[in-house]
Amino acid sequence: MRRDPLVPSIDLTGKAAVVTGSGRGLGLAYAHALAAHGASVVVNDVDEAVAEQAVKSITEAGGTAVAEVVPVGTSEAADRLVSRAVEEFGRLDVLVTNAGILRDKVLWKMTDDDFDAVITTHLKGTFTCARAAAVRMREQGEGGTLILVGSPAGQRGNFGQTNYAAAKAGIAAMARTWSMELGRANITVNAIVPVAATAMTETIPAFAPYIEAMRNGEPLPDFLRKGEGFGTPEDCAALVPFLASEAARGVSGQCIGIGGDKVALWSHPQEIRAAYADGGWTPAALADAWPTSVGAELQTVGIPAPKFPEA
Ligand SMILES: NC(=O)c1ccc[n+]([C@@H]2O[C@H](COP(=O)([O-])OP(=O)(O)OC[C@H]3O[C@@H](n4cnc5c(N)ncnc54)[C@H](O)[C@@H]3O)[C@@H](O)[C@H]2O)c1
């Protein structure tokens, strides 16, 4: 096991983890980070070649990993992943529900297939895998860690991402709900909100030139790493072993942003203004009171545009 001299207490030796969609991108970085801190990992992907390559690279780095190639989104796939961890490593302690796809279109052009594919992979994939893991972890009786994967799009809404924003908002809602349901079993549940250069984001036009420069060996500028919290998948990966460790046993029900040089805690939705009418509101009374009461300062939506430095 590679020991990080700065955080000697993060030791996951003896723990077993499943990371969905871990053949490439962020999932691969999470799998590497878990293995580097001592956990045995079931790598999962739909793409057999990248899954096998991920196992090879983790093993070559001194870690322990096996591949289970199956598309998450069904109960059968979830059962296979949990069973594989138990067969190979005798237990399951950590689940990261990272597998994901995009099918971006504006509402009026989005097909049922676009919607269903994204909801199945992200939302149902997270639900089915977490349920199978929770059953196993409750049987083991030693607690556990569920790390779900949200997105700024789910927190704020995003143009062209009806399906994805809905799935990711649902995932944040499930993290809050399951943190309550699984608290007594000492199973923590959090949603992480990563931002990183991967196949999923490298096509975003504003970021493309910076990602290309980074791939050519240039460092990302501070306005991206700190201002936007945008960097490499490896930048996001530290959060996963931390949440899986004893150091984070008290952290549950949270949405935690990570990327570049930044880690951040997202707020949960809550009422921010209220007004009262004796006996209840009429439409006319709402129209009258709205501009000066609850409607005085409306909430913004969407992911703020990147703040590029002045040319
Ligand atoms: N990259 C970002 O900045 C960013 C931001 C917010 C959220 N996320 C989320 O992080 C996760 C990983 O994203 P990424 O950028 O690494 O994407 P990626 O496309 O680089 O990797 C996703 C991996 O998941 C696999 N996959 C797809 N469908 C699958 C399925 N049904 N079962 C198993 N594996 C499947 C893919 O083959 C791929 O290897 C996703 O949930 C994504 O929504 C990413």
Coordinates of C-alpha atoms and ligand atoms in Angstrom, one line a residue:
M1 CA 0.0 0.0 0.0
R2 CA 1.3 3.5 -0.9
R3 CA 1.4 5.6 2.3
D4 CA 0.8 9.3 2.0
P5 CA 3.0 10.9 4.6
L6 CA 0.6 13.8 5.1
V7 CA -2.4 11.6 6.0
P8 CA -1.1 8.5 7.7
S9 CA -4.4 7.9 9.3
I10 CA -6.3 7.1 6.1
D11 CA -5.8 3.4 6.1
L12 CA -8.5 1.3 4.3
T13 CA -6.6 -2.0 4.6
G14 CA -9.0 -4.9 4.8
K15 CA -11.9 -3.0 3.3
A16 CA -13.6 -3.9 0.0
A17 CA -15.0 -1.3 -2.4
V18 CA -17.1 -1.3 -5.6
V19 CA -16.7 1.7 -7.9
T20 CA -19.1 1.7 -10.8
G21 CA -18.0 3.2 -14.2
S22 CA -14.4 3.0 -13.0
G23 CA -12.7 2.0 -16.3
R24 CA -11.8 5.6 -17.1
G25 CA -12.2 9.2 -16.0
L26 CA -13.2 10.0 -12.4
G27 CA -14.2 6.5 -11.5
L28 CA -10.7 5.2 -12.4
A29 CA -9.1 7.9 -10.2
Y30 CA -11.5 6.9 -7.3
A31 CA -10.6 3.2 -7.8
H32 CA -6.8 4.0 -7.8
A33 CA -7.1 6.2 -4.7
L34 CA -9.1 3.6 -2.8
A35 CA -6.5 0.9 -3.7
A36 CA -3.6 3.1 -2.9
H37 CA -5.0 3.5 0.6
G38 CA -5.3 -0.3 1.1
A39 CA -8.8 -1.1 -0.1
S40 CA -9.5 -4.0 -2.5
V41 CA -11.6 -2.8 -5.4
V42 CA -14.2 -4.2 -7.8
V43 CA -13.7 -2.1 -11.0
N44 CA -16.9 -1.9 -13.0
D45 CA -17.6 -0.6 -16.5
V46 CA -19.6 -1.4 -19.6
D47 CA -16.4 -1.3 -21.6
E48 CA -14.4 -4.5 -21.0
A49 CA -11.2 -3.2 -22.4
V50 CA -11.0 -0.2 -20.1
A51 CA -12.1 -2.2 -17.1
E52 CA -9.3 -4.8 -17.6
Q53 CA -6.8 -2.0 -18.2
A54 CA -7.9 -0.3 -14.9
V55 CA -7.3 -3.6 -13.0
K56 CA -3.9 -3.9 -14.6
S57 CA -2.8 -0.4 -13.7
I58 CA -4.1 -0.7 -10.1
T59 CA -2.4 -4.1 -9.7
E60 CA 0.9 -2.7 -11.2
A61 CA 0.7 0.1 -8.7
G62 CA 0.6 -2.5 -5.9
G63 CA -3.1 -2.5 -5.3
T64 CA -5.8 -5.2 -5.4
A65 CA -8.6 -5.1 -8.0
V66 CA -10.9 -7.3 -10.1
A67 CA -13.1 -6.3 -13.0
E68 CA -16.9 -6.9 -13.3
V69 CA -18.2 -5.9 -16.7
V70 CA -21.9 -5.1 -16.5
P71 CA -24.1 -2.1 -17.3
V72 CA -25.4 -0.7 -14.0
G73 CA -29.1 0.3 -14.0
T74 CA -30.7 -3.0 -13.0
S75 CA -31.1 -5.0 -9.8
E76 CA -29.3 -7.9 -11.5
A77 CA -26.2 -5.8 -12.2
A78 CA -26.2 -4.4 -8.7
D79 CA -26.4 -7.9 -7.2
R80 CA -23.5 -9.0 -9.4
L81 CA -21.3 -6.2 -8.2
V82 CA -22.0 -6.8 -4.5
S83 CA -21.6 -10.6 -5.0
R84 CA -18.3 -10.1 -6.7
A85 CA -16.9 -8.1 -3.8
V86 CA -18.1 -10.7 -1.4
E87 CA -16.8 -13.6 -3.4
E88 CA -13.4 -12.0 -4.0
F89 CA -12.8 -10.1 -0.8
G90 CA -15.3 -11.6 1.7
R91 CA -17.1 -8.4 2.3
L92 CA -18.3 -4.9 1.1
D93 CA -17.5 -1.7 2.9
V94 CA -17.5 1.1 0.3
L95 CA -19.7 1.7 -2.8
V96 CA -19.1 4.6 -5.2
T97 CA -22.0 5.0 -7.7
N98 CA -20.0 6.8 -10.4
A99 CA -21.2 5.3 -13.7
G100 CA -22.7 7.9 -16.0
I101 CA -23.6 9.0 -19.5
L102 CA -24.9 12.2 -21.1
R103 CA -27.6 12.6 -23.7
D104 CA -27.9 16.4 -23.8
K105 CA -30.8 18.1 -25.6
V106 CA -33.2 20.9 -24.8
L107 CA -36.6 19.8 -23.5
W108 CA -38.5 20.1 -26.7
K109 CA -36.0 17.9 -28.6
M110 CA -35.3 15.3 -25.9
T111 CA -36.7 11.8 -26.8
D112 CA -38.0 9.2 -24.4
D113 CA -34.8 7.2 -25.1
D114 CA -32.6 10.1 -24.2
F115 CA -34.5 10.6 -20.9
D116 CA -34.7 6.9 -20.0
A117 CA -31.0 6.1 -20.8
V118 CA -29.7 8.8 -18.4
I119 CA -32.2 8.1 -15.7
T120 CA -31.5 4.4 -15.9
T121 CA -27.8 4.7 -15.6
H122 CA -27.5 7.5 -13.0
L123 CA -30.7 7.4 -10.9
K124 CA -31.7 3.8 -11.1
G125 CA -28.1 2.6 -11.2
T126 CA -27.5 4.5 -8.0
F127 CA -30.7 3.3 -6.4
T128 CA -30.2 -0.4 -7.3
C129 CA -26.5 -0.5 -6.4
A130 CA -27.0 1.4 -3.1
R131 CA -29.9 -0.9 -2.1
A132 CA -27.9 -4.1 -2.8
A133 CA -24.9 -2.6 -0.9
A134 CA -27.1 -1.5 2.0
V135 CA -28.5 -5.0 2.4
R136 CA -25.0 -6.5 2.5
M137 CA -23.6 -3.8 4.8
R138 CA -26.5 -4.2 7.3
E139 CA -26.0 -8.0 7.3
Q140 CA -22.3 -7.4 8.0
G141 CA -23.2 -5.1 10.9
E142 CA -20.0 -3.1 10.8
G143 CA -21.2 0.0 9.1
G144 CA -20.1 1.2 5.6
T145 CA -19.8 4.0 3.2
L146 CA -22.0 4.9 0.3
I147 CA -20.6 7.7 -2.0
L148 CA -23.1 8.8 -4.6
V149 CA -22.1 11.1 -7.4
G150 CA -24.0 14.3 -8.0
S151 CA -23.2 17.3 -10.3
P152 CA -23.4 21.0 -10.4
A153 CA -26.2 20.5 -13.0
G154 CA -28.3 18.6 -10.4
Q155 CA -27.7 21.3 -7.8
R156 CA -28.5 24.3 -10.0
G157 CA -30.1 23.1 -13.2
N158 CA -28.3 23.3 -16.6
F159 CA -29.4 24.3 -20.1
G160 CA -29.8 21.2 -22.3
Q161 CA -29.7 18.7 -19.4
T162 CA -33.3 17.9 -18.4
N163 CA -32.5 14.2 -17.9
Y164 CA -29.1 14.6 -16.3
A165 CA -30.1 17.4 -14.0
A166 CA -33.1 15.5 -12.9
A167 CA -31.1 12.3 -12.2
K168 CA -28.4 14.2 -10.3
A169 CA -30.9 16.2 -8.2
G170 CA -32.6 12.9 -7.4
I171 CA -29.2 11.4 -6.3
A172 CA -28.7 14.4 -3.9
A173 CA -32.2 13.8 -2.6
M174 CA -31.4 10.0 -2.1
A175 CA -28.2 10.8 -0.2
R176 CA -30.1 13.0 2.2
T177 CA -32.9 10.3 2.6
W178 CA -30.5 7.3 3.0
S179 CA -28.3 9.1 5.5
M180 CA -31.3 9.1 7.7
E181 CA -32.4 5.6 7.0
L182 CA -28.9 4.0 7.3
G183 CA -27.6 6.2 10.2
R184 CA -28.4 3.6 12.8
A185 CA -26.4 1.0 10.9
N186 CA -23.4 3.3 10.9
I187 CA -23.5 3.6 7.1
T188 CA -22.6 7.1 5.9
V189 CA -24.2 8.4 2.7
N190 CA -22.9 11.5 0.9
A191 CA -23.1 12.9 -2.6
I192 CA -19.9 14.2 -4.0
V193 CA -20.1 16.9 -6.7
P194 CA -16.9 16.6 -8.8
V195 CA -15.7 18.9 -11.5
A196 CA -12.8 17.6 -13.7
A197 CA -11.4 17.3 -17.1
T198 CA -12.7 13.9 -18.5
A199 CA -14.3 12.6 -21.7
M200 CA -17.5 14.0 -20.3
T201 CA -16.3 17.6 -20.0
E202 CA -13.5 18.0 -22.5
T203 CA -16.1 18.9 -25.2
I204 CA -17.3 22.0 -23.2
P205 CA -16.0 24.7 -25.6
A206 CA -14.9 27.1 -22.9
F207 CA -12.6 24.6 -21.2
A208 CA -11.4 22.8 -24.3
P209 CA -8.2 24.9 -25.0
Y210 CA -7.1 24.7 -21.3
I211 CA -7.7 20.9 -21.2
E212 CA -5.7 20.5 -24.4
A213 CA -2.8 22.6 -22.9
M214 CA -2.9 20.5 -19.8
R215 CA -2.7 17.3 -21.8
N216 CA 0.4 18.8 -23.4
G217 CA 2.0 19.2 -20.0
E218 CA 1.1 22.8 -19.1
P219 CA -0.4 23.4 -15.7
L220 CA -4.0 24.6 -15.5
P221 CA -4.2 28.3 -14.5
D222 CA -5.3 29.3 -11.0
F223 CA -8.5 30.8 -12.1
L224 CA -9.6 27.3 -13.2
R225 CA -8.0 25.3 -10.3
K226 CA -9.1 27.6 -7.6
G227 CA -11.8 29.9 -9.1
E228 CA -13.8 27.2 -11.0
G229 CA -12.6 24.3 -8.9
F230 CA -11.7 22.5 -12.1
G231 CA -8.7 20.2 -12.5
T232 CA -7.9 16.5 -13.1
P233 CA -9.8 13.4 -12.0
E234 CA -7.0 12.8 -9.6
D235 CA -7.8 16.1 -7.9
C236 CA -11.2 14.9 -7.1
A237 CA -10.1 11.4 -5.9
A238 CA -8.8 12.4 -2.4
L239 CA -12.4 12.9 -1.2
V240 CA -13.3 9.2 -1.7
P241 CA -10.7 7.5 0.6
F242 CA -11.4 10.3 3.2
L243 CA -15.1 9.6 3.2
A244 CA -14.5 5.9 3.4
S245 CA -12.2 6.3 6.4
E246 CA -12.8 6.4 10.1
A247 CA -11.9 10.2 9.9
A248 CA -15.3 10.8 8.2
R249 CA -17.6 8.6 10.2
G250 CA -19.5 11.7 11.4
V251 CA -20.0 13.0 7.8
S252 CA -23.3 11.9 6.3
G253 CA -26.2 13.4 4.3
Q254 CA -23.9 16.0 2.7
C255 CA -23.3 17.2 -0.8
I256 CA -19.5 17.9 -1.1
G257 CA -18.0 19.7 -4.1
I258 CA -14.4 18.8 -5.1
G259 CA -12.2 19.8 -8.0
G260 CA -8.9 21.5 -8.8
D261 CA -7.6 23.0 -5.6
K262 CA -11.1 23.4 -4.1
V263 CA -13.3 21.4 -1.7
A264 CA -16.7 22.9 -0.8
L265 CA -19.8 22.1 1.1
W266 CA -23.1 22.6 -0.8
S267 CA -26.1 23.9 1.0
H268 CA -29.3 21.9 1.0
P269 CA -32.6 23.5 -0.2
Q270 CA -34.5 25.2 2.5
E271 CA -37.2 27.9 2.9
I272 CA -35.5 31.3 2.9
R273 CA -38.5 33.6 3.2
A274 CA -42.1 33.2 4.3
A275 CA -45.2 35.4 4.6
Y276 CA -48.5 34.7 6.3
A277 CA -52.2 35.6 5.6
D278 CA -54.7 34.9 8.3
G279 CA -57.1 32.2 7.1
G280 CA -54.9 31.4 4.0
W281 CA -53.9 33.1 0.8
T282 CA -56.1 34.2 -2.1
P283 CA -54.6 34.7 -5.6
A284 CA -55.2 38.5 -5.4
A285 CA -53.6 38.7 -1.9
L286 CA -50.5 36.8 -3.3
A287 CA -50.3 39.2 -6.2
D288 CA -50.4 42.1 -3.8
A289 CA -47.9 40.8 -1.3
W290 CA -45.5 39.0 -3.7
P291 CA -43.2 41.8 -4.8
T292 CA -42.4 43.0 -1.3
S293 CA -42.5 39.7 0.6
V294 CA -41.4 36.2 -0.6
G295 CA -40.9 37.4 -4.2
A296 CA -38.7 40.4 -3.3
E297 CA -35.5 38.5 -4.2
L298 CA -35.9 35.5 -6.4
Q299 CA -33.3 32.7 -6.5
T300 CA -30.9 32.3 -9.5
V301 CA -30.7 29.1 -11.5
G302 CA -28.0 27.5 -13.6
I303 CA -24.2 26.9 -13.2
P304 CA -22.5 30.3 -13.1
A305 CA -20.5 30.9 -16.3
P306 CA -16.7 30.5 -15.8
K307 CA -15.0 33.8 -14.9
F308 CA -12.2 34.1 -17.4
P309 CA -9.4 36.5 -16.6
E310 CA -9.4 39.8 -18.5
A311 CA -7.5 39.4 -21.8
Ligands
LIG1 N1 -16.4 15.2 -15.4 C1 -17.0 16.1 -14.6 O1 -16.6 17.3 -14.5 C2 -18.2 15.7 -13.8 C3 -19.0 16.7 -13.2 C4 -20.1 16.4 -12.4 C5 -20.4 15.0 -12.3 N2 -19.7 14.1 -13.0 C6 -20.1 12.7 -12.8 O2 -19.0 11.9 -12.5 C7 -19.2 10.5 -13.0 C8 -18.0 10.1 -13.9 O3 -17.9 11.1 -14.9 P1 -16.7 11.1 -15.9 O4 -16.5 12.6 -16.3 O5 -15.5 10.4 -15.3 O6 -17.3 10.4 -17.2 P2 -16.5 9.4 -18.3 O7 -17.5 9.4 -19.4 O8 -15.1 9.8 -18.5 O9 -16.6 8.0 -17.5 C9 -17.8 7.3 -17.2 C10 -17.5 5.8 -17.2 O10 -18.8 5.2 -16.9 C11 -18.9 4.1 -17.8 N3 -20.3 3.8 -17.9 C12 -21.3 4.4 -18.6 N4 -22.5 3.8 -18.5 C13 -22.2 2.8 -17.6 C14 -23.1 1.8 -17.0 N5 -24.4 1.7 -17.3 N6 -22.5 0.9 -16.2 C15 -21.2 0.9 -15.9 N7 -20.4 1.8 -16.5 C16 -20.9 2.7 -17.3 C17 -18.3 4.6 -19.1 O11 -18.0 3.5 -20.0 C18 -17.1 5.3 -18.6 O12 -15.9 4.5 -18.5 C19 -20.6 10.6 -13.7 O13 -21.6 10.2 -12.9 C20 -20.7 12.1 -14.1 O14 -22.1 12.4 -14.2 C21 -18.6 14.4 -13.7

